[in-house]
Short mmCIF file of C-alpha atoms and ligand atoms in Angstrom, two decimals:
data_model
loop_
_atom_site.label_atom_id
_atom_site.label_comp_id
_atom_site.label_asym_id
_atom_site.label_seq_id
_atom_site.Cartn_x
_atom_site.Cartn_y
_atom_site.Cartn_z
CA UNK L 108 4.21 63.62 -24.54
CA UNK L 109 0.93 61.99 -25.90
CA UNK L 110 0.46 58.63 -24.13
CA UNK L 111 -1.58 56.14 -25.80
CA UNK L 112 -3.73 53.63 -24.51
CA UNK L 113 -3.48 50.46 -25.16
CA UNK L 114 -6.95 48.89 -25.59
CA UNK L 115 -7.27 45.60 -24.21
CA UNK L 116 -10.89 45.31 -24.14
CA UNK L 117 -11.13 46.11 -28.23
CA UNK L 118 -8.27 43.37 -28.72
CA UNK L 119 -9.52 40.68 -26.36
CA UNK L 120 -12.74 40.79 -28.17
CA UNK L 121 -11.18 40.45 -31.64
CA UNK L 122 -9.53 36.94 -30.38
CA UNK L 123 -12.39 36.24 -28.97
CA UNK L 124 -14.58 36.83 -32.07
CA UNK L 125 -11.68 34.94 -34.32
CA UNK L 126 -12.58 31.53 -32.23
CA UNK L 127 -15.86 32.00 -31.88
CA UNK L 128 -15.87 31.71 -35.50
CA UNK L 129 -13.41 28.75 -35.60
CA UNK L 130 -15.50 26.86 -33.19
CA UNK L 131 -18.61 27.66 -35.21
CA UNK L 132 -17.05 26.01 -38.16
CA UNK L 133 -15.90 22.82 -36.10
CA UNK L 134 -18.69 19.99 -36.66
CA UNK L 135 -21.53 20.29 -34.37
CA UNK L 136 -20.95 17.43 -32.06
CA UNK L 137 -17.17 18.68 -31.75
CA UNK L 138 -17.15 21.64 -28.25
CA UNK L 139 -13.55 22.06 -27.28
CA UNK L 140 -13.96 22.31 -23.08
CA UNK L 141 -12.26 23.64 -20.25
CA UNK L 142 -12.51 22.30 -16.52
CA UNK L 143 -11.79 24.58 -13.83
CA UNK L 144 -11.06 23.30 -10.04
CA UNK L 145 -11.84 25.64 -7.39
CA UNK L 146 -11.23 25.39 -4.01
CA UNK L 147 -12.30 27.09 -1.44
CA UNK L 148 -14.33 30.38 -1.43
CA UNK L 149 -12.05 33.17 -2.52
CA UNK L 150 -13.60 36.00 -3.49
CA UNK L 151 -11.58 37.24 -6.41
CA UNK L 152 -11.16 33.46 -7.78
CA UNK L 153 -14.93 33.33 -8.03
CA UNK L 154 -15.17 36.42 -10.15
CA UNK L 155 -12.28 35.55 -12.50
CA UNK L 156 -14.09 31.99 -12.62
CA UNK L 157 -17.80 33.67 -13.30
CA UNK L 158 -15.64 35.72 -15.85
CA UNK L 159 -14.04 32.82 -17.66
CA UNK L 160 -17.21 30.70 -17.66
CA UNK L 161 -18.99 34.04 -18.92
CA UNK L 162 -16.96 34.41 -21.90
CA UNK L 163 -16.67 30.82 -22.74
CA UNK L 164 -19.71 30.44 -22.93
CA UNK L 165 -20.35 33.74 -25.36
CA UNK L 166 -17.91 31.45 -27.66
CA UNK L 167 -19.51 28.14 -27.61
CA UNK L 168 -16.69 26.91 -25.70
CA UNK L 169 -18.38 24.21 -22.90
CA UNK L 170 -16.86 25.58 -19.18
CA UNK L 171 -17.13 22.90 -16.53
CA UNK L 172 -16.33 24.09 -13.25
CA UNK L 173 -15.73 22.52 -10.48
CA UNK L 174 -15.86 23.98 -6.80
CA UNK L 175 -14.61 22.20 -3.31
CA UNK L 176 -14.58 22.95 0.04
CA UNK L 177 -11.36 24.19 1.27
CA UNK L 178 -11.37 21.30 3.63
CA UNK L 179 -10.96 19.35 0.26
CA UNK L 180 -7.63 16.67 0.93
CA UNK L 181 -4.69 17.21 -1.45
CA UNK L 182 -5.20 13.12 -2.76
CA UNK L 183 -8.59 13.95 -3.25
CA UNK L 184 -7.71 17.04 -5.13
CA UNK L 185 -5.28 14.89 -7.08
CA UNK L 186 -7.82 12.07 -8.11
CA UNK L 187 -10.11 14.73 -9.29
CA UNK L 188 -7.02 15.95 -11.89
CA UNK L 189 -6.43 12.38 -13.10
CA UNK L 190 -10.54 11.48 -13.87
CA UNK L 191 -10.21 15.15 -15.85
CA UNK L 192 -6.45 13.91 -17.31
CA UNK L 193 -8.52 10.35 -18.90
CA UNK L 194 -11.47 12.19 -19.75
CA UNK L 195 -11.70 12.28 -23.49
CA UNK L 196 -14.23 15.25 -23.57
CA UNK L 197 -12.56 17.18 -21.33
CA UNK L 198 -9.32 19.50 -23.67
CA UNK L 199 -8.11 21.59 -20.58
CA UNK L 200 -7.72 21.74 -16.92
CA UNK L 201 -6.83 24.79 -14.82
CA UNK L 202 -6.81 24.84 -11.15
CA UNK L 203 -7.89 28.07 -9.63
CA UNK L 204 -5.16 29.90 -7.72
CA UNK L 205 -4.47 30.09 -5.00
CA UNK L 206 -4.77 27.49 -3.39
CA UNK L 207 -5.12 26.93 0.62
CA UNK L 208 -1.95 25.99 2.58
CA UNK L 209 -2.51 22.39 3.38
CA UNK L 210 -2.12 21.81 -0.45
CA UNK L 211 1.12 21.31 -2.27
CA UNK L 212 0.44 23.86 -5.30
CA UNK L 213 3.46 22.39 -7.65
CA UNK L 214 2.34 18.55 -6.95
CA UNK L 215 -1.32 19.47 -7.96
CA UNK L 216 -0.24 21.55 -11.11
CA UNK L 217 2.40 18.79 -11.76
CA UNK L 218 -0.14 16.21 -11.51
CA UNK L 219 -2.09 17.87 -14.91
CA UNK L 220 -0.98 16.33 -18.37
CA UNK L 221 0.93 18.57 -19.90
CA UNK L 222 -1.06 18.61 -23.36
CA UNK L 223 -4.15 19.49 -20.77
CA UNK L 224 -2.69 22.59 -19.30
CA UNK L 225 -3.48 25.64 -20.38
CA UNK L 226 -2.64 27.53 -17.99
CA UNK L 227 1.11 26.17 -18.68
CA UNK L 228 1.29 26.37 -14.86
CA UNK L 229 3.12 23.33 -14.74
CA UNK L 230 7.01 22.52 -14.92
CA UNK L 231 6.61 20.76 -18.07
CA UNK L 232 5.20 23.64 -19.93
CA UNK L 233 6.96 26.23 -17.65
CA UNK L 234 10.08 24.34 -18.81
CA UNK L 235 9.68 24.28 -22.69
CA UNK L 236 8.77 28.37 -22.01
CA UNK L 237 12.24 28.72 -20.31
CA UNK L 238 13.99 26.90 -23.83
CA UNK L 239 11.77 28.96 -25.37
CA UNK L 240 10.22 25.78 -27.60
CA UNK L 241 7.17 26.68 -29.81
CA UNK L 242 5.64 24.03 -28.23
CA UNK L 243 5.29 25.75 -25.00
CA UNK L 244 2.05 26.43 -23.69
CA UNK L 245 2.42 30.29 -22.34
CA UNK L 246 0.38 31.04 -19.48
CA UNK L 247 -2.35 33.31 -20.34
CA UNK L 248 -1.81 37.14 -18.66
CA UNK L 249 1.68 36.98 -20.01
CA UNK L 250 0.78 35.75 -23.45
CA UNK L 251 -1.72 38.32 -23.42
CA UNK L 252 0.95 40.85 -22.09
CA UNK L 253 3.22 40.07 -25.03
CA UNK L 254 -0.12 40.21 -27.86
CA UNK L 255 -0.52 43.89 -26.15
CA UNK L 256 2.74 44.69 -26.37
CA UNK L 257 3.60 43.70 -30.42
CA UNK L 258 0.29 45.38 -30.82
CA UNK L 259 1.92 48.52 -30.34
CA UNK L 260 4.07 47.72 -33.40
CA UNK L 261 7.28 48.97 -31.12
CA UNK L 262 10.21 46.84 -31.56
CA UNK L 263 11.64 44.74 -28.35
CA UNK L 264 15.02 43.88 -29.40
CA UNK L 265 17.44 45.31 -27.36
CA UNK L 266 15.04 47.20 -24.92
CA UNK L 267 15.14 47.30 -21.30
CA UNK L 268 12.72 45.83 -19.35
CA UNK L 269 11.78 45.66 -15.76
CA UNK L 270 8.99 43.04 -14.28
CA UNK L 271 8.28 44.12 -10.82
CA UNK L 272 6.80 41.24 -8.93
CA UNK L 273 8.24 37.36 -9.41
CA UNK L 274 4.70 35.40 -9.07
CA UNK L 275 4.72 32.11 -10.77
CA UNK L 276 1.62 33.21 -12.57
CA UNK L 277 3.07 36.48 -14.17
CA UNK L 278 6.55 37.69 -13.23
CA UNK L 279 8.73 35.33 -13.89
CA UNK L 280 6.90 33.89 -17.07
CA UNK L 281 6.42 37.39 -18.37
CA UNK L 282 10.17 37.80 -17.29
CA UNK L 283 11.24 34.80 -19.24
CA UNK L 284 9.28 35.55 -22.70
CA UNK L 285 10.75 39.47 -23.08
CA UNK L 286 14.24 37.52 -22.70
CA UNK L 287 12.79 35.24 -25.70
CA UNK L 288 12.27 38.54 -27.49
CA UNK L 289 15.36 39.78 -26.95
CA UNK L 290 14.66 42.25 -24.10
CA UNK L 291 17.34 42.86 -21.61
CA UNK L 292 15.41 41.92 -18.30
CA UNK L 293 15.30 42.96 -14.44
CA UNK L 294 13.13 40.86 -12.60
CA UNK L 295 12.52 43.21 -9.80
CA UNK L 296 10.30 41.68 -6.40
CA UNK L 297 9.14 43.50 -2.76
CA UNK L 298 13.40 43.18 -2.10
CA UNK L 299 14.37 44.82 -4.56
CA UNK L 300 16.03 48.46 -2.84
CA UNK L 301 16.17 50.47 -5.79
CA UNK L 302 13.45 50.28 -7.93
CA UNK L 303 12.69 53.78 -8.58
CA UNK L 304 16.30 53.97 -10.27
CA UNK L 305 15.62 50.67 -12.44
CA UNK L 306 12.75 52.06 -13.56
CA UNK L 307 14.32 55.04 -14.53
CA UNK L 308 16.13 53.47 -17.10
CA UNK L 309 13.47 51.25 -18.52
CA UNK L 310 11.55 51.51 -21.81
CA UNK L 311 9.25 48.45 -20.94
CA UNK L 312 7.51 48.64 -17.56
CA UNK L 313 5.83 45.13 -16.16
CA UNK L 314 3.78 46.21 -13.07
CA UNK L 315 2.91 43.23 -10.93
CA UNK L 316 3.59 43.29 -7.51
CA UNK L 317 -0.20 43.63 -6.65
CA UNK L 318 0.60 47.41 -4.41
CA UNK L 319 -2.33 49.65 -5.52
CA UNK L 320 -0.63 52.87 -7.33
CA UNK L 321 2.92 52.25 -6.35
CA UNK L 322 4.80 53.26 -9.84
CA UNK L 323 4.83 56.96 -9.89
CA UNK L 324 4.62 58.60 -12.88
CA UNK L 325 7.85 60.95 -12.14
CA UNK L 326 9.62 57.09 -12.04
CA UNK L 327 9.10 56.86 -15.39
CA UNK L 328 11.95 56.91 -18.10
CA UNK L 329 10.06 59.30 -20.84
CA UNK L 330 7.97 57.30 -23.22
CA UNK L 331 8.27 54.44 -21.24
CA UNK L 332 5.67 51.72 -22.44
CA UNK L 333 3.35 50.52 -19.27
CA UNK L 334 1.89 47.13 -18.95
CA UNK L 335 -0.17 47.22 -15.58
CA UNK L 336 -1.16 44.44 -14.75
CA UNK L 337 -2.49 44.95 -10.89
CA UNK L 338 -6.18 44.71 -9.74
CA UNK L 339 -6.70 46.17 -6.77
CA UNK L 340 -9.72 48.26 -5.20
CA UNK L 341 -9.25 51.50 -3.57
CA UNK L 342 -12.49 52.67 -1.87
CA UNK L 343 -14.27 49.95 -3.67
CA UNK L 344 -13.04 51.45 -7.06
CA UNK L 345 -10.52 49.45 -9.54
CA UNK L 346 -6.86 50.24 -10.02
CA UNK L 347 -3.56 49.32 -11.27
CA UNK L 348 -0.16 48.87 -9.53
CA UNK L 349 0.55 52.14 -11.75
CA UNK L 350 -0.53 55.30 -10.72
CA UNK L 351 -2.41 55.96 -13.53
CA UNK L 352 -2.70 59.93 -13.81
CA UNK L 353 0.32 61.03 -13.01
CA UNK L 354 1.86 57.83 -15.42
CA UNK L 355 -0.22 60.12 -18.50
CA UNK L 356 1.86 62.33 -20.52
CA UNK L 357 4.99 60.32 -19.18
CA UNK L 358 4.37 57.38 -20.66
CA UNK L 359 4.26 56.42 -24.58
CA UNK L 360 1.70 53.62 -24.53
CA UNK L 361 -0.10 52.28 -21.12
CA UNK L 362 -2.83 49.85 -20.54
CA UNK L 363 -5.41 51.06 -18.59
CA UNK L 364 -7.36 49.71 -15.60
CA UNK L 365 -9.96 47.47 -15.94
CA UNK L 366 -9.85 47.46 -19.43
CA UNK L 367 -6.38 46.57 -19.99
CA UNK L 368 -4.76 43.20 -19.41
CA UNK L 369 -7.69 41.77 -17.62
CA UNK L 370 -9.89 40.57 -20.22
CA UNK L 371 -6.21 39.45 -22.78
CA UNK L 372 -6.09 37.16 -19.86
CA UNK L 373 -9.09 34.99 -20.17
CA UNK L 374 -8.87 35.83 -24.21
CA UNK L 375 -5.72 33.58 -24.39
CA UNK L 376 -6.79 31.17 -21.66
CA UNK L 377 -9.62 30.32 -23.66
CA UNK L 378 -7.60 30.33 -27.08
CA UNK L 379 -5.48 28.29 -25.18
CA UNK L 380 -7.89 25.72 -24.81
CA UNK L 381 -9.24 25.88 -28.23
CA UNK L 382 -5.17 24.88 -29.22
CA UNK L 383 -5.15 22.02 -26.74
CA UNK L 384 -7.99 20.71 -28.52
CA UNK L 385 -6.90 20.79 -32.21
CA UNK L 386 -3.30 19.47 -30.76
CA UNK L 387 -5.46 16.77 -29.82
CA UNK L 388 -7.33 16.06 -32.34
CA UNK L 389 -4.76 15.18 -33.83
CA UNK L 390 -2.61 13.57 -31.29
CA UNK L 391 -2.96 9.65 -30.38
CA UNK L 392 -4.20 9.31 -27.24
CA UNK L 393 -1.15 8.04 -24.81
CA UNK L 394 -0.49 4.56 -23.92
CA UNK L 395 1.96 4.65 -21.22
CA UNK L 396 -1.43 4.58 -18.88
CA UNK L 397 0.25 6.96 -16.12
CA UNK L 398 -2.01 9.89 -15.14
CA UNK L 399 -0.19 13.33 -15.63
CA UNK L 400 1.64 12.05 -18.28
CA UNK L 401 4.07 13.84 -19.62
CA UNK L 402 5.29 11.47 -22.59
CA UNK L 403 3.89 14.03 -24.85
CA UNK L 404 3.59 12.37 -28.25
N1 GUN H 587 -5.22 33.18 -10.05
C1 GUN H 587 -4.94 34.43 -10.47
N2 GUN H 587 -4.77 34.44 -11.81
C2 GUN H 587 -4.92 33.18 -12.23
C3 GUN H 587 -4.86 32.55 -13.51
O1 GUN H 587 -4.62 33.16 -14.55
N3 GUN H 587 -5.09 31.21 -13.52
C4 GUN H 587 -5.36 30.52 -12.40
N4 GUN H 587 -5.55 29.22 -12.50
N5 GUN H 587 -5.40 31.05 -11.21
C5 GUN H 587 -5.20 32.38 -11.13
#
């Protein structure tokens, strides 16, 4: 069968070029603007963070980060969130993941008003996506999973799909919005003992368990549609958690690596943003006084 490729790249930079526009048409002294905490010296965080900044910056989208010793105490960490929560130029606040082990990760996510995070890391938003509320801010990679996917124009109703992997970041929210659309879901993790059989009976496939190659192509149902959304390095070169080559001619559609889901990711992070800040715009400003506040008016 002819397997298609889904091109992330070519659709990331349409969004991209859509709010470049709209934030060319706000009034000049008007710059929606993301902060981003970092902590620590993670390699991969720093590139995803030069990334982000990169592209925000190609949008005229301000991109303050932030960067702290991994020494950094979690109350420290914490005061740093609520200065960013009261800070009327500042529209969102992501906190780079992950973060090291002395640090509670929920309490500092938690700790980010919910009309600030973009990410939608936190249990507020993470919440709304599980009652599947329009007002639900969806994490980026699987918002951008789900833009790739309706790209394709195939339907979703009634479909099964398996997610292999259950990070906070991607699994289970990924997991959660194909149950929105009406998928019928596994949520399949490093446990799981028969995966090869699940994913024989899939039509969606949701690779990210972060194992260079591991989906076989002879796994495959055929026409299966891949999302792969792994980034790993083998011998210093880039790959999936699909194995790519032998995935061809299996598969119906399959997003390729780089190229793929990557750059959706910081696409809807940043269009993310740009919706925090029009939400506010129009949005009094909250009077309870509590930072993190979730009162959400
Ligand atoms: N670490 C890996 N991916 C992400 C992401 O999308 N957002 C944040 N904040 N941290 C990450």
């Amino acid at each position: 069968m002819e397997t298609n490729i889904i091109k992330g790249k070519e659709c990331a930079e349409k969004v991209l070029q859509n709010l470049s526009d709209k934030i060319s048409a706000l009034p000049t002294e008007e710059t929606p603007i993301l902060a981003v905490i970092m902590v620590g010296d993670n390699e991969a965080s720093q590139i995803y963070v030069r990334n982000k900044q990169k592209a925000a910056a190609k949008i005229g989208m301000g991109c303050e980060v932030m960067e702290f010793s991994s020494s950094i105490g979690e109350n420290a960490l914490l005061e740093v969130i609520d200065e960013l929560n009261s800070n009327h130029h500042i529209n969102g606040i992501i906190v780079q993941l992950p973060l090291p082990s002395h640090i509670d990760t929920l309490k500092v996510l938690s700790r980010i008003r919910s009309s600030k995070d973009v990410d939608g890391f936190g249990p507020y938003n993470s919440g709304l996506l599980s009652y599947n509320s329009e007002q639900a801010v969806i994490s980026a990679t699987p918002k951008g999973i789900m833009h790739l996917l309706l790209s394709t124009g195939i339907e979703l109703k009634g479909k099964n799909a398996v997610v292999i992997g259950r990070s906070n970041i991607v699994g289970k929210p990924i997991a959660m919005l194909l149950t929105n659309h009406n998928c019928t879901v596994t949520l399949a993790h490093s446990k799981t003992t028969n995966l090869p059989d699940i994913i024989k009976t899939s039509d969606i496939v949701v690779a990210a368990c972060g194992r260079a190659k591991m989906i076989k192509g002879d796994w495959l149902k055929e026409g299966a549609v891949v999302i792969d959304v792994g980034i790993n390095r083998i011998d210093g070169k880039l790959c999936g958690d699909v194995d790519y080559d032998s995935a061809i001619g299996k598969a119906s559609y399959i997003t390729p690596v780089p190229g793929g889901v990557g750059p959706m990711t910081i696409a809807m992070l940043l269009s993310n943003t740009f919706e925090a800040f029009i939400r506010q715009q129009s949005e009094p400003e909250c009077s309870c006084g509590k930072s993190g506040c979730h009162c959400h008016h």
